[in-house]
Amino acid sequence: MMVYNSGSGVKLFQKTIFFLSMLIAVYGCYQYFSINSIYEFWYYGPLKEKGYDLQIWNSFRDGRPRISSVFTSSLEFSFFIVSCFFIMLPYCWFGVKRKSAKSKVLYCFSFFITCSFLFFVVLISTVRSAQVCLFGGLIYAVLLINLKSRISIFILGLLIFVGLSSLTFLYIGLGYTEELSAEGRVVQWAFVLGNLTDSIFGRGFSSIGPSQEIWFDSFWLNLIYSLGIIPVLFFFLMFYVFYKVVDVYVSSIDYSCFSFTALGFSSTILLPILLYASLFQAFYNSTVFYILCITCSVVIYGKNKIEN
């Protein structure tokens, strides 16, 4: 429906994201300042009844609650807010240019308060990879504003992805962190790539799952372990999608529909940083993945709708 109605539905989608993100972020803040025990999280009772083994370190870090808001994990919550932040940021940026001189002050103030609040919520979420994506995406956004060349935007996005990935592996591999969950990422990558030579086409979907003994903290590791070298093709397909998004964004800069241009800007930022995050997070059945699919689909296939 979003793709079909992309000519008029983009602005509605962006406003809906704004409304939902603020509600979810406010509830997350409430959890952060009010919860003192794992039993106080709304999901504890229902998940415990279903037989899930809930550990305190998944809900608390350094004595502070790992806020999840309406979600059941801090990971899902923080990356949802990051996605909403980068959908709202260009919408406000491109929208302010269309405002009259009198309304610009109020609009800019509202824009600043909203983005600052979402920024603060990500900082207190305790999810390091989401925080890295937030700062990396902001750097990319600042540089992106002044770029109009497709190839320069595309190459810069690749550099953001490669740079963040390399620095993360180096940071963990060289022992700058003593956290077991972070160190485990390197061990998982070594294990999967080492087993790839024994089963070049993977071990099948039945060999892995969130409720089974084997489940890695990486979207790509789960695919590689299941399908072997086949996900490599999908990996490069993502870069092709990224280039298509960049192409549509650049060609839409002069469109009268500023909301569509803003969504192209959002997708251009989200693709490389979420591709980076998927190296270290599973993103199983994730709302963030659905949002990314929606934005990229509307940008790529909605161009003709806008032009017509």
CSV table of C-alpha atoms in Angstrom, one decimal, residues 13 17-18 20-22 24-25 67-69 71 73-91 114-141 160 164 262-263 265-278 281 283 286-289 291-292 295:
chain,number,residue,atom,x,y,z
A,13,PHE,CA,4.1,7.6,6.8
A,17,ILE,CA,6.7,7.4,12.4
A,18,PHE,CA,7.1,10.7,14.3
A,20,LEU,CA,4.9,6.4,17.2
A,21,SER,CA,8.5,7.1,17.9
A,22,MET,CA,7.6,9.9,20.4
A,24,ILE,CA,7.6,4.7,22.3
A,25,ALA,CA,10.5,6.9,23.4
A,67,ILE,CA,14.9,0.1,28.3
A,68,SER,CA,12.8,-1.7,25.8
A,69,SER,CA,9.6,0.3,25.8
A,71,PHE,CA,9.4,-4.2,22.7
A,73,SER,CA,14.5,-6.2,24.0
A,74,SER,CA,16.6,-3.1,24.3
A,75,LEU,CA,18.2,-3.9,20.9
A,76,GLU,CA,14.8,-3.7,19.0
A,77,PHE,CA,13.9,-0.5,20.9
A,78,SER,CA,17.1,1.4,20.3
A,79,PHE,CA,17.4,0.5,16.6
A,80,PHE,CA,13.7,1.4,16.1
A,81,ILE,CA,14.5,4.9,17.6
A,82,VAL,CA,17.6,5.2,15.4
A,83,SER,CA,15.6,4.4,12.3
A,84,CYS,CA,12.9,6.9,13.3
A,85,PHE,CA,15.5,9.6,14.1
A,86,PHE,CA,16.9,9.4,10.6
A,87,ILE,CA,13.5,9.4,9.0
A,88,MET,CA,12.5,12.5,10.9
A,89,LEU,CA,15.8,14.4,10.6
A,90,PRO,CA,15.7,15.0,6.8
A,91,TYR,CA,11.9,15.5,6.9
A,114,THR,CA,12.2,16.3,18.9
A,115,CYS,CA,15.6,15.1,17.5
A,116,SER,CA,17.4,15.9,20.8
A,117,PHE,CA,14.9,13.8,22.7
A,118,LEU,CA,15.3,10.8,20.4
A,119,PHE,CA,19.1,11.3,20.5
A,120,PHE,CA,19.0,11.3,24.3
A,121,VAL,CA,16.9,8.1,24.4
A,122,VAL,CA,19.4,6.2,22.2
A,123,LEU,CA,22.2,7.4,24.5
A,124,ILE,CA,20.5,5.9,27.6
A,125,SER,CA,19.5,2.7,25.8
A,126,THR,CA,22.9,1.0,26.6
A,127,VAL,CA,23.0,-0.5,23.1
A,128,ARG,CA,26.5,0.3,21.8
A,129,SER,CA,25.9,-0.7,18.2
A,130,ALA,CA,22.9,1.6,18.0
A,131,GLN,CA,24.9,4.5,19.4
A,132,VAL,CA,27.6,3.9,16.9
A,133,CYS,CA,25.0,3.9,14.1
A,134,LEU,CA,23.6,7.1,15.4
A,135,PHE,CA,26.9,8.9,15.4
A,136,GLY,CA,28.0,7.3,12.1
A,137,GLY,CA,24.8,8.2,10.5
A,138,LEU,CA,25.0,11.8,11.7
A,139,ILE,CA,28.5,12.2,10.2
A,140,TYR,CA,27.2,10.8,6.9
A,141,ALA,CA,24.2,13.1,7.0
A,160,ILE,CA,31.1,4.7,6.3
A,164,LEU,CA,32.6,1.4,11.1
A,262,ALA,CA,13.5,13.5,2.5
A,263,LEU,CA,12.6,9.8,2.5
A,265,PHE,CA,17.8,11.1,2.1
A,266,SER,CA,16.7,8.8,5.0
A,267,SER,CA,17.1,5.6,3.0
A,268,THR,CA,20.5,6.7,1.8
A,269,ILE,CA,21.6,7.1,5.5
A,270,LEU,CA,19.9,4.0,6.9
A,271,LEU,CA,21.1,1.4,4.3
A,272,PRO,CA,24.9,1.6,5.1
A,273,ILE,CA,24.5,2.0,8.8
A,274,LEU,CA,22.0,-0.8,9.2
A,275,LEU,CA,24.1,-3.0,6.9
A,276,TYR,CA,26.9,-2.4,9.4
A,277,ALA,CA,24.7,-3.2,12.4
A,278,SER,CA,23.6,-6.4,10.8
A,281,GLN,CA,23.1,-8.0,15.4
A,283,PHE,CA,17.7,-8.6,13.5
A,286,SER,CA,12.8,-7.1,13.3
A,287,THR,CA,10.6,-4.0,13.0
A,288,VAL,CA,13.8,-2.1,11.9
A,289,PHE,CA,14.2,-4.5,8.9
A,291,ILE,CA,11.0,-0.1,8.1
A,292,LEU,CA,14.1,-0.3,5.9
A,295,THR,CA,11.5,3.1,2.9
